[in-house]
mmCIF file of C-alpha atoms and ligand atoms in Angstrom:
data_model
loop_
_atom_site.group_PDB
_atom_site.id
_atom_site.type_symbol
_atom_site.label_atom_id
_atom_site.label_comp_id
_atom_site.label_asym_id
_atom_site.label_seq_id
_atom_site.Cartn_x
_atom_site.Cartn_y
_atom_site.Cartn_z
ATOM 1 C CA UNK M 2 93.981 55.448 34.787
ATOM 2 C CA UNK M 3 96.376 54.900 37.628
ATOM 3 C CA UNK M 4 94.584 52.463 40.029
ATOM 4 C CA UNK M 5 96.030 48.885 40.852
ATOM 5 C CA UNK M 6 93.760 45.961 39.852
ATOM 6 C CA UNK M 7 90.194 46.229 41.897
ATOM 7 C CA UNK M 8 89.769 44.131 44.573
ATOM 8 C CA UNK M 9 86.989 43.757 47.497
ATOM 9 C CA UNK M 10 89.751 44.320 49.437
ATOM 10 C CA UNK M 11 90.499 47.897 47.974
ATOM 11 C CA UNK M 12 87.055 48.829 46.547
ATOM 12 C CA UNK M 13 85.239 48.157 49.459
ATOM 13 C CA UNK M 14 86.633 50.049 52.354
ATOM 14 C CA UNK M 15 83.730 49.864 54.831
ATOM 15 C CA UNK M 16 80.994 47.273 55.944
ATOM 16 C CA UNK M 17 78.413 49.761 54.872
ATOM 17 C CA UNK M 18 80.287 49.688 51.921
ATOM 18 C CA UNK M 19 79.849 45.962 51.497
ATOM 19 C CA UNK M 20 76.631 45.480 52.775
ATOM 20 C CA UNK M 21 75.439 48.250 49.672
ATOM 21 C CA UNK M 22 77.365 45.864 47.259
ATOM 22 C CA UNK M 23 76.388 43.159 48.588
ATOM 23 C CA UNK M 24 72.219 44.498 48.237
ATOM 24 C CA UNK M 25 73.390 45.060 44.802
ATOM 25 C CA UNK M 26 74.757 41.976 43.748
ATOM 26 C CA UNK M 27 71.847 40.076 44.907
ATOM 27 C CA UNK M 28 69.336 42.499 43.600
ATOM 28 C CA UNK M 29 67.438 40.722 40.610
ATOM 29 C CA UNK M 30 64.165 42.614 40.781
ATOM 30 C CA UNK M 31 61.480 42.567 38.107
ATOM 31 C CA UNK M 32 60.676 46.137 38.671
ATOM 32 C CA UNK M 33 64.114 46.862 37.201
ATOM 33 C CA UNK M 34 64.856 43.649 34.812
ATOM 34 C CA UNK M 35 61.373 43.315 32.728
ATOM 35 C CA UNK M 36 62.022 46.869 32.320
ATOM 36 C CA UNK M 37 65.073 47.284 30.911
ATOM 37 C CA UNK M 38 64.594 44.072 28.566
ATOM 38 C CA UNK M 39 62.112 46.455 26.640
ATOM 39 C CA UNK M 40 65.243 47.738 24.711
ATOM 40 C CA UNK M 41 68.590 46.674 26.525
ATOM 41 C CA UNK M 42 68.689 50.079 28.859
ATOM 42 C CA UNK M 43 68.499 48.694 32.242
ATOM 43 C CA UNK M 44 67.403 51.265 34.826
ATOM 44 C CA UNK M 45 67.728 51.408 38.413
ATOM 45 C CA UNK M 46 66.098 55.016 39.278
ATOM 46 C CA UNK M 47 62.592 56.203 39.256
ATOM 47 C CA UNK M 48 60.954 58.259 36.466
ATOM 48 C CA UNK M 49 59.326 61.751 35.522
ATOM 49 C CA UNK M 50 56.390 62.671 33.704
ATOM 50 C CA UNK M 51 52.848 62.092 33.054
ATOM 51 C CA UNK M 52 51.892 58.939 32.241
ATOM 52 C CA UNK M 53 49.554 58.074 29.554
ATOM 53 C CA UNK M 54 46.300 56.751 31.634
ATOM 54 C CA UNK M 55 45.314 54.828 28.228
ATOM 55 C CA UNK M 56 47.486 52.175 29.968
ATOM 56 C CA UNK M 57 45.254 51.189 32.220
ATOM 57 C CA UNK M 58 42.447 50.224 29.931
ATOM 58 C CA UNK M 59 42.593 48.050 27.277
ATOM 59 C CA UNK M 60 42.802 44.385 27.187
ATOM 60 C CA UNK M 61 43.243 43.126 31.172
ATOM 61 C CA UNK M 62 46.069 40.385 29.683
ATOM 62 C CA UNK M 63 48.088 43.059 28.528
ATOM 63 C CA UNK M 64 48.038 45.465 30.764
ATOM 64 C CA UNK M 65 50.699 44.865 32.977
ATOM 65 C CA UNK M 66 52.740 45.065 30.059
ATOM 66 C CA UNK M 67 51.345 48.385 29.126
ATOM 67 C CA UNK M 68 52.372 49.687 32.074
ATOM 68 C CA UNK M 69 55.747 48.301 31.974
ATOM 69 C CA UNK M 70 56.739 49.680 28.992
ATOM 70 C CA UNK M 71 55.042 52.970 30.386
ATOM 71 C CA UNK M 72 57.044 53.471 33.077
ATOM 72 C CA UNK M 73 60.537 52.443 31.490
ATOM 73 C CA UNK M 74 59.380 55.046 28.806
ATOM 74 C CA UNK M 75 59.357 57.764 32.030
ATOM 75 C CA UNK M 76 62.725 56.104 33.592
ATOM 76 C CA UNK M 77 64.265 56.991 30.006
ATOM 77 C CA UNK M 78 62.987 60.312 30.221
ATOM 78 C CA UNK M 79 64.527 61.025 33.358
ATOM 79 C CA UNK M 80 67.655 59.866 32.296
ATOM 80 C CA UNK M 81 67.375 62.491 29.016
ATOM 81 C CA UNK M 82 66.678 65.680 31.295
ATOM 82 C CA UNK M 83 69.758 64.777 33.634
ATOM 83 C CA UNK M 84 71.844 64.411 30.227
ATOM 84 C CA UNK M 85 70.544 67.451 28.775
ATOM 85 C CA UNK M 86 72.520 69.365 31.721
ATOM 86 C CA UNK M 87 75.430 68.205 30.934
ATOM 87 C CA UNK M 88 76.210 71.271 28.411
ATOM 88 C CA UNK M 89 77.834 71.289 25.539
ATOM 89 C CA UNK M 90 79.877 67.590 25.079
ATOM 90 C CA UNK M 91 81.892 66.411 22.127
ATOM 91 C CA UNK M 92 82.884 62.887 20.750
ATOM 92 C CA UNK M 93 86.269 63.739 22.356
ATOM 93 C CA UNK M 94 85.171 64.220 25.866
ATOM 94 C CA UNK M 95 85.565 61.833 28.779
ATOM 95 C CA UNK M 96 82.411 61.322 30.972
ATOM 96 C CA UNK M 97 81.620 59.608 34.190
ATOM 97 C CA UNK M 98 78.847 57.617 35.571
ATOM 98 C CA UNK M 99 79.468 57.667 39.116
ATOM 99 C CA UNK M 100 77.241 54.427 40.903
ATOM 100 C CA UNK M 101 76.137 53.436 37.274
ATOM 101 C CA UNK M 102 74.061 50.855 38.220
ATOM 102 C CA UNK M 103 73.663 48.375 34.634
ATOM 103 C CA UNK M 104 74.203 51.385 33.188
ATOM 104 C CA UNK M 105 71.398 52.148 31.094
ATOM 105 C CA UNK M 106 72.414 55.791 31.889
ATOM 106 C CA UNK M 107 76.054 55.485 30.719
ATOM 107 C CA UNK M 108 74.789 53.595 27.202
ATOM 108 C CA UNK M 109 72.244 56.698 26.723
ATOM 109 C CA UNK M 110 74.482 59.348 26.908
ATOM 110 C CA UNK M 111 77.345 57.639 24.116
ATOM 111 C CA UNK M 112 74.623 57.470 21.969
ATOM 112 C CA UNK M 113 73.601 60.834 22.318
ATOM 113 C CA UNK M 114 77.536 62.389 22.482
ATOM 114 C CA UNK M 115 79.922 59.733 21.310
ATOM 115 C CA UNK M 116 81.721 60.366 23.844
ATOM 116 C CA UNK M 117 83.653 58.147 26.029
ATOM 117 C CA UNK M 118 81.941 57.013 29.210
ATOM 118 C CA UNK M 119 83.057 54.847 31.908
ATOM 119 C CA UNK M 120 80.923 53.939 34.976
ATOM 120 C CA UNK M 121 82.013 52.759 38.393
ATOM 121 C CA UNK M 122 79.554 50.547 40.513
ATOM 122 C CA UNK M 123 80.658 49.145 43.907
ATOM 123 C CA UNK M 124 78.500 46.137 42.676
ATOM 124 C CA UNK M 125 80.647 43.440 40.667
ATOM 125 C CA UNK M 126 77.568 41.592 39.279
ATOM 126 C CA UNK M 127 76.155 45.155 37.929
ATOM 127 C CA UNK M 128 79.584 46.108 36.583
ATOM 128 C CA UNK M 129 79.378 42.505 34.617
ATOM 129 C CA UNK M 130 76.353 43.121 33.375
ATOM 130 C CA UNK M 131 77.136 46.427 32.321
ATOM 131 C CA UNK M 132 79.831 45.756 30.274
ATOM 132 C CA UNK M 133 77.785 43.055 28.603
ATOM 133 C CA UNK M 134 75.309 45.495 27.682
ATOM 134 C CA UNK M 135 78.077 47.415 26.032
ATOM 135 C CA UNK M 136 79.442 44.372 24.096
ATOM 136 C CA UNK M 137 76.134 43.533 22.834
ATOM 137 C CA UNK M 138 75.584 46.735 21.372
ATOM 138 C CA UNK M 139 79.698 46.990 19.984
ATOM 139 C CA UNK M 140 80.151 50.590 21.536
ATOM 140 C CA UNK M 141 82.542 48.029 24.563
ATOM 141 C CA UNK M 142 85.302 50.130 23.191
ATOM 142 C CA UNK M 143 83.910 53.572 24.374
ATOM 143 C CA UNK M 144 81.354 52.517 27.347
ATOM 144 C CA UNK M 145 83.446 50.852 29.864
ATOM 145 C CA UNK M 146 82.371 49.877 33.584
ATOM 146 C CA UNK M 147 84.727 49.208 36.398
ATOM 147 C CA UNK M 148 84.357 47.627 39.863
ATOM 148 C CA UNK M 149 85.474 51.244 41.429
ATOM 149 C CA UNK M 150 84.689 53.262 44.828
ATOM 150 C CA UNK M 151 83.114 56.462 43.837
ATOM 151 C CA UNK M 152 84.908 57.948 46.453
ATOM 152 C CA UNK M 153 88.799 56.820 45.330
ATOM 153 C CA UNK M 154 87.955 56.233 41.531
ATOM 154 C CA UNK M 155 91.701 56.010 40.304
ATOM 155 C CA UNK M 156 90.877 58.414 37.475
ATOM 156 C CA UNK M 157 92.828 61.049 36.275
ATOM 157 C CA UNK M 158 93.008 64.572 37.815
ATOM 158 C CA UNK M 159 91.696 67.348 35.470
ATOM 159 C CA UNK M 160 90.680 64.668 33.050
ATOM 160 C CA UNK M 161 86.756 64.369 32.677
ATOM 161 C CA UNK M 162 84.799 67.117 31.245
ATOM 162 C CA UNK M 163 81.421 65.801 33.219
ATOM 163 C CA UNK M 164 80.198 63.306 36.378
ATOM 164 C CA UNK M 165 77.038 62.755 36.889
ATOM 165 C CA UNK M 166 74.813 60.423 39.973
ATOM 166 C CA UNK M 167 71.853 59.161 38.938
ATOM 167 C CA UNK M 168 70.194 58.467 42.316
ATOM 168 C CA UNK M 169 73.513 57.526 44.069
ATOM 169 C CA UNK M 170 74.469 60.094 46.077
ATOM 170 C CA UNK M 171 72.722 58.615 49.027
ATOM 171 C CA UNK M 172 75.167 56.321 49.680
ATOM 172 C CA UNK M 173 78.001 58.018 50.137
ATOM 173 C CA UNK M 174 79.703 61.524 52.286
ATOM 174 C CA UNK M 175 78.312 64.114 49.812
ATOM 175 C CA UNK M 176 81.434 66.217 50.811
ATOM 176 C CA UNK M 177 83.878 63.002 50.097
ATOM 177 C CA UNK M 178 81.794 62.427 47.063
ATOM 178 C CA UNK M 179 82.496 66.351 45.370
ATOM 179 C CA UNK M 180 85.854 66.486 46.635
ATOM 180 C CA UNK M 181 86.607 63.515 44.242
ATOM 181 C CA UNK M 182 84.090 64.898 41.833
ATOM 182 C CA UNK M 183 85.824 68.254 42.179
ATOM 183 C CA UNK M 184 89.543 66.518 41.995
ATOM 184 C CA UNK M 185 88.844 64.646 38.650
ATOM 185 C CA UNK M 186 86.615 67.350 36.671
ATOM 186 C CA UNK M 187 88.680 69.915 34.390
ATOM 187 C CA UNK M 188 87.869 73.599 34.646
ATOM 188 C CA UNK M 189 84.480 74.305 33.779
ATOM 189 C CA UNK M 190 83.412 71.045 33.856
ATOM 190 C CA UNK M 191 79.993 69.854 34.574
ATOM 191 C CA UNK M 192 78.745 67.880 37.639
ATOM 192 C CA UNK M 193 74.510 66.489 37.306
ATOM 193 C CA UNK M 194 73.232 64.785 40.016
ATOM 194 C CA UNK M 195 69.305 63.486 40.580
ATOM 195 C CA UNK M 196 68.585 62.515 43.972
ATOM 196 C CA UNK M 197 66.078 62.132 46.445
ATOM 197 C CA UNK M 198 66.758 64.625 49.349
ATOM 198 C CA UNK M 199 64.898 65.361 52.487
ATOM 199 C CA UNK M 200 63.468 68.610 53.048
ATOM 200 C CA UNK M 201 65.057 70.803 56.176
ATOM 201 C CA UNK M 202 62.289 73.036 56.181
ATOM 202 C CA UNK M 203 59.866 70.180 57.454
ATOM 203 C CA UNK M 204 62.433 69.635 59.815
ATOM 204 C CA UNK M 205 64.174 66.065 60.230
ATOM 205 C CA UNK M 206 64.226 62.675 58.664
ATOM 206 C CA UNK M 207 60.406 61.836 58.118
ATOM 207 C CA UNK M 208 59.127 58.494 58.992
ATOM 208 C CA UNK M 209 58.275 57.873 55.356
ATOM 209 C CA UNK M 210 61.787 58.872 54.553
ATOM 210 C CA UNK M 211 63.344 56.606 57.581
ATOM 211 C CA UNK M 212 61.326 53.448 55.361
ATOM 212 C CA UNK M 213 63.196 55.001 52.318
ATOM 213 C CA UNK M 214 66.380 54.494 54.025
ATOM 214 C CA UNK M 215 65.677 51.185 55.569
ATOM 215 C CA UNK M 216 64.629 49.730 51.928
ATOM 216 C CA UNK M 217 67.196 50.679 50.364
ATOM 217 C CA UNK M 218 70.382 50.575 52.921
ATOM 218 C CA UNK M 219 70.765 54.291 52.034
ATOM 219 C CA UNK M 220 71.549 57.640 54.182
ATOM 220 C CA UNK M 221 69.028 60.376 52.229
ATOM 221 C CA UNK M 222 70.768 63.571 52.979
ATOM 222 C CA UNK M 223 68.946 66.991 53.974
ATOM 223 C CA UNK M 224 68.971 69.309 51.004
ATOM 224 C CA UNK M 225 70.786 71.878 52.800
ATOM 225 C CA UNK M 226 74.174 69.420 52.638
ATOM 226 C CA UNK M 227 74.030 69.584 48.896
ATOM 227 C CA UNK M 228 74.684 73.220 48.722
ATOM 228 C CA UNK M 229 77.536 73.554 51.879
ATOM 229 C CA UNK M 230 79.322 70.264 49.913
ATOM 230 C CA UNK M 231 79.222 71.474 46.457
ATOM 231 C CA UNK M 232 80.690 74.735 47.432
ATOM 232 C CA UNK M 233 82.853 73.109 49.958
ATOM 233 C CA UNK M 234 84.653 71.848 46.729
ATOM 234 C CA UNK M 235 84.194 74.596 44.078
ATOM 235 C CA UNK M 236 81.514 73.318 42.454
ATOM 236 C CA UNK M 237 78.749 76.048 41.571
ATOM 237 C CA UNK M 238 75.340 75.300 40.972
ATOM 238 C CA UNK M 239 74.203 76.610 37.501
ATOM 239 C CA UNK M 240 70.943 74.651 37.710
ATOM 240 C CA UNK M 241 68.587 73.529 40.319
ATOM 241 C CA UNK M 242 65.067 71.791 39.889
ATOM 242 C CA UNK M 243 62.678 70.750 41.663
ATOM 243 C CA UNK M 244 61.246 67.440 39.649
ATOM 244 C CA UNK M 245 59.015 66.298 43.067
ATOM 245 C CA UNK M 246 55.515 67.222 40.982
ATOM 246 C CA UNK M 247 57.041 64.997 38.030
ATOM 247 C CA UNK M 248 58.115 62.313 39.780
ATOM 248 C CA UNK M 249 54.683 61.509 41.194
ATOM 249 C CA UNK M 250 52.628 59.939 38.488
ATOM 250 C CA UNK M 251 55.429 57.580 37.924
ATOM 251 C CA UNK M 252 55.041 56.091 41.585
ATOM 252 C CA UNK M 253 51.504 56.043 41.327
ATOM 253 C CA UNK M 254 51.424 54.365 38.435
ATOM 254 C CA UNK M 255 54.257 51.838 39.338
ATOM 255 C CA UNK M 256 51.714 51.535 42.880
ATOM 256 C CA UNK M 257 49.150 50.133 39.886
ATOM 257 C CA UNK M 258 51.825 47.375 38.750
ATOM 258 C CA UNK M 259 52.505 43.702 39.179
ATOM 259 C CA UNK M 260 56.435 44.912 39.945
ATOM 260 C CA UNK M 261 55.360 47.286 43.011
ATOM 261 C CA UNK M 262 58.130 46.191 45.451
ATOM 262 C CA UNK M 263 55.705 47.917 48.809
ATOM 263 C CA UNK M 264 58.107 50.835 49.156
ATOM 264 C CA UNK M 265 55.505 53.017 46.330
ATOM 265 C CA UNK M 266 53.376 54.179 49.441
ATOM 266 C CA UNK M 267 56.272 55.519 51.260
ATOM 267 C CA UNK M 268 57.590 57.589 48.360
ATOM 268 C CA UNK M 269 54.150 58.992 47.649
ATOM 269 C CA UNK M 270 53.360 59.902 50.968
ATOM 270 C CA UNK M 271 57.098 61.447 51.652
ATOM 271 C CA UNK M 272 56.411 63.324 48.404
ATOM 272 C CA UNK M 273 52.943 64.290 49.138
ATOM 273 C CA UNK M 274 53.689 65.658 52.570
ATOM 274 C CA UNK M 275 56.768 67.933 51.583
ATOM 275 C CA UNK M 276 59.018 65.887 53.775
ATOM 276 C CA UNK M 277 61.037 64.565 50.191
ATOM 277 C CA UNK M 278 62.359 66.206 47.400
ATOM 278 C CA UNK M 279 63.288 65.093 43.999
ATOM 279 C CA UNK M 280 66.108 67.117 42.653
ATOM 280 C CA UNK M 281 68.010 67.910 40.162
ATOM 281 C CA UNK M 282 71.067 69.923 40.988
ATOM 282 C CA UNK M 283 73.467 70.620 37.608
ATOM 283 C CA UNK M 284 76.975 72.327 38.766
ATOM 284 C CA UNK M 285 80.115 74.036 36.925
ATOM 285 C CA UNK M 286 83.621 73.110 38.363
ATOM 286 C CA UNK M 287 85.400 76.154 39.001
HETATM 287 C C1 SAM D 17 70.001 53.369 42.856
HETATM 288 S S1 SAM D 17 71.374 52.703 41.986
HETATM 289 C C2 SAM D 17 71.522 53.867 40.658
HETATM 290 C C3 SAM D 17 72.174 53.239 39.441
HETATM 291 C C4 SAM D 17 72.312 54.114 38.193
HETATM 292 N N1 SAM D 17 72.898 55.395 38.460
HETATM 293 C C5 SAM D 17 71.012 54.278 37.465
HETATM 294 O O1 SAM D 17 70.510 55.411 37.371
HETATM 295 O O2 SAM D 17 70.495 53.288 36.950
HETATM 296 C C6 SAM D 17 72.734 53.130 43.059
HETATM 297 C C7 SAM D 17 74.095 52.705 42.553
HETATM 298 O O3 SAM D 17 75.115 53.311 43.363
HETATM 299 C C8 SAM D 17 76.180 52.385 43.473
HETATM 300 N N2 SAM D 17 77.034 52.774 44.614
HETATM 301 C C9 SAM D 17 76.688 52.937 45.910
HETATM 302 N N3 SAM D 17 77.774 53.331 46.635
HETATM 303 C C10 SAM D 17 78.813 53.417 45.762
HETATM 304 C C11 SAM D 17 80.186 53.786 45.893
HETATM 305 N N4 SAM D 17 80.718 54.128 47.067
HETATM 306 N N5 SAM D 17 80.946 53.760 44.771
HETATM 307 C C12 SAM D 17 80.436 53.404 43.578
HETATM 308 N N6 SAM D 17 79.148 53.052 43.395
HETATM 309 C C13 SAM D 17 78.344 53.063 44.470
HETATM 310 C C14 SAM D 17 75.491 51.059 43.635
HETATM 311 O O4 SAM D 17 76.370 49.987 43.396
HETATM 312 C C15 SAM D 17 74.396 51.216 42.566
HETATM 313 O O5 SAM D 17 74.939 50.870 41.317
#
C-alpha cells in the first residue's frame, strides 16, 4: 500500500464527504447494533428473502426478538448472494470492501475464502469498530479496515482480484468510483455491487426516493448511470439482478419491529410503485 498516514485532512476531501462521515460516526442505531450482536456480523444494508411469518406469533415478550434475529438472518443472506458473485477466489487473493461499514460483509467473505480482505470506510468510529470485530475473532491479521476514500484508496494497481459495495455506491461519482475500481482490479477481476437505484423508465427521482436521499445524506443514482460508468471504465457486466421482489418482505417485516427507524414506508412504497430498484450488478474487469 502506498498511501501516507490517513488523515481528515486527506480522507475527507469534500463537505459532503464529511457530513457522510460525520452521519456515520454518530450513527448508533438499534436497527443495526441489536442486530449484529446476534453473532458479531454487524450489518448496515437491508435484506432479501421471505421471512418466516411464525415470527410474529408466539409469545408477545419475545417477539421483537424473533423478529430481530429474523431479519439479521435475511441481512446475512444478502450478504451470501453478493459473495457468491464474486467467482472463483482463493486463500491467496486480495479482496476489497469498498464503504465496509462494521464490516460484517468483509468478516463473511474470509470465512468463506480465506482470503485477505481489507475494507475502507470514510467513517473512523466504523473503521474502529471494524477492526475490533476482527481482533475478537483472531482473523486481525487477514481482515483489515482502514480510514480510506473509496475514491483515492492508496491500493495497489493490478493488485485485487475482487471489489465489491454493499449499498455504498450512493455516495459517491459512480464513474470516479469504477475508474478506481477499474485502476486497482487485475485482469479479469470481479467487481459486485448491491444498490438501490432509481428507475429511468418511471422517469425522475420519485418523491419516495427524494425521502430516501434525505434520510440517508445519499445521491441514489438512475440505473441507466450504472451501465454508461461501468463501461466507461472497462468493466463488463456478467451478471445483473433484479432483487426488488426479495427485498420486500424484509421491509415489511422490519415496518412490524420495535427498530423501524420511519424511513420503512418510503422504501415500500418506492419499491411498490416501480420508481426503486434493488440491484445486483456483478462485473468482469477487462
Ligand atoms: C450503507 S453503509 C454500507 C456498509 C457496508 N457495506 C455494509 O453492507 O454493511 C455505507 C458505507 O459507505 C461508506 N462510505 C460512504 N462514502 C464513502 C467514501 N467516499 N469512501 C469510503 N467509504 C464511504 C460509509 O462510511 C458507510 O460505511
Amino acid at each position: 500500500m502506498t498511501m501516507t498516514t490517513p488523515t481528515v485532512a486527506n480522507v475527507l476531501h469534500t463537505a459532503y464527504q464529511k457530513s457522510v462521515a460525520s452521519y456515520w460516526n454518530n450513527e448508533r442505531h438499534p436497527v443495526n447494533l441489536l442486530l449484529g450482536d446476534i453473532d458479531g456480523l454487524y450489518h448496515h444494508h437491508y435484506g432479501i428473502g421471505d421471512y418466516d411469518p411464525s415470527v410474529l406469533k408466539g409469545p408477545e415478550d419475545t417477539r421483537d426478538d424473533r423478529i430481530i434475529a429474523e431479519m439479521h438472518r435475511l441481512e446475512t443472506t444478502q450478504a451470501k448472494v453478493l459473495l457468491d458473485h464474486l467467482g472463483d477466489i482463493s486463500s491467496s487473493d486480495h479482496l476489497l470492501d469498498a464503504g465496509c461499514g462494521r464490516g460484517g460483509t468483509s468478516l463473511m467473505a474470509h470465512q468463506r475464502f480465506g482470503a485477505q480482505v481489507d475494507g475502507v470506510s470514510i467513517s473512523e468510529q466504523q473503521v474502529q469498530f471494524a477492526n475490533d470485530q476482527a481482533r475478537q475473532r483472531g482473523v486481525a491479521d487477514k481482515v483489515r479496515f482502514h480510514f480510506r476514500n473509496m475514491l483515492d484508496t492508496g491500493f495497489e494497481t493490478g493488485s485485487l482480484r475482487g471489489i465489491w459495495n454493499n449499498e455504498s455506491t450512493m455516495y459517491v461519482d459512480l464513474f470516479e468510483l469504477f475508474a478506481e475500481h477499474a485502476r486497482q482490479l487485475e485482469f479479469g477481476g470481479r467487481y459486485v455491487c448491491i444498490t438501490g437505484c432509481y428507475n429511468d423508465v418511471t422517469g425522475g427521482r420519485s418523491r419516495a426516493v427524494s425521502r430516501i436521499d434525505e434520510h440517508y445524506i445519499c445521491n441514489i443514482h438512475p440505473r441507466s448511470d450504472y451501465f454508461r460508468a461501468l463501461a466507461a471504465n472497462n468493466l463488463i457486466p456478467i451478471n445483473v439482478i433484479d432483487l426488488t421482489a426479495d427485498t420486500i418482505p424484509y421491509w415489511e417485516l422490519r415496518a412490524k419491529s420495535s427498530v423501524a427507524t420511519g424511513i420503512e414506508q418510503p422504501f415500500l412504497t418506492a419499491y411498490r410503485e416501480g420508481s426503486f430498484h434493488y440491484l445486483l450488478i456483478a462485473a468482469d474487469r477487462i
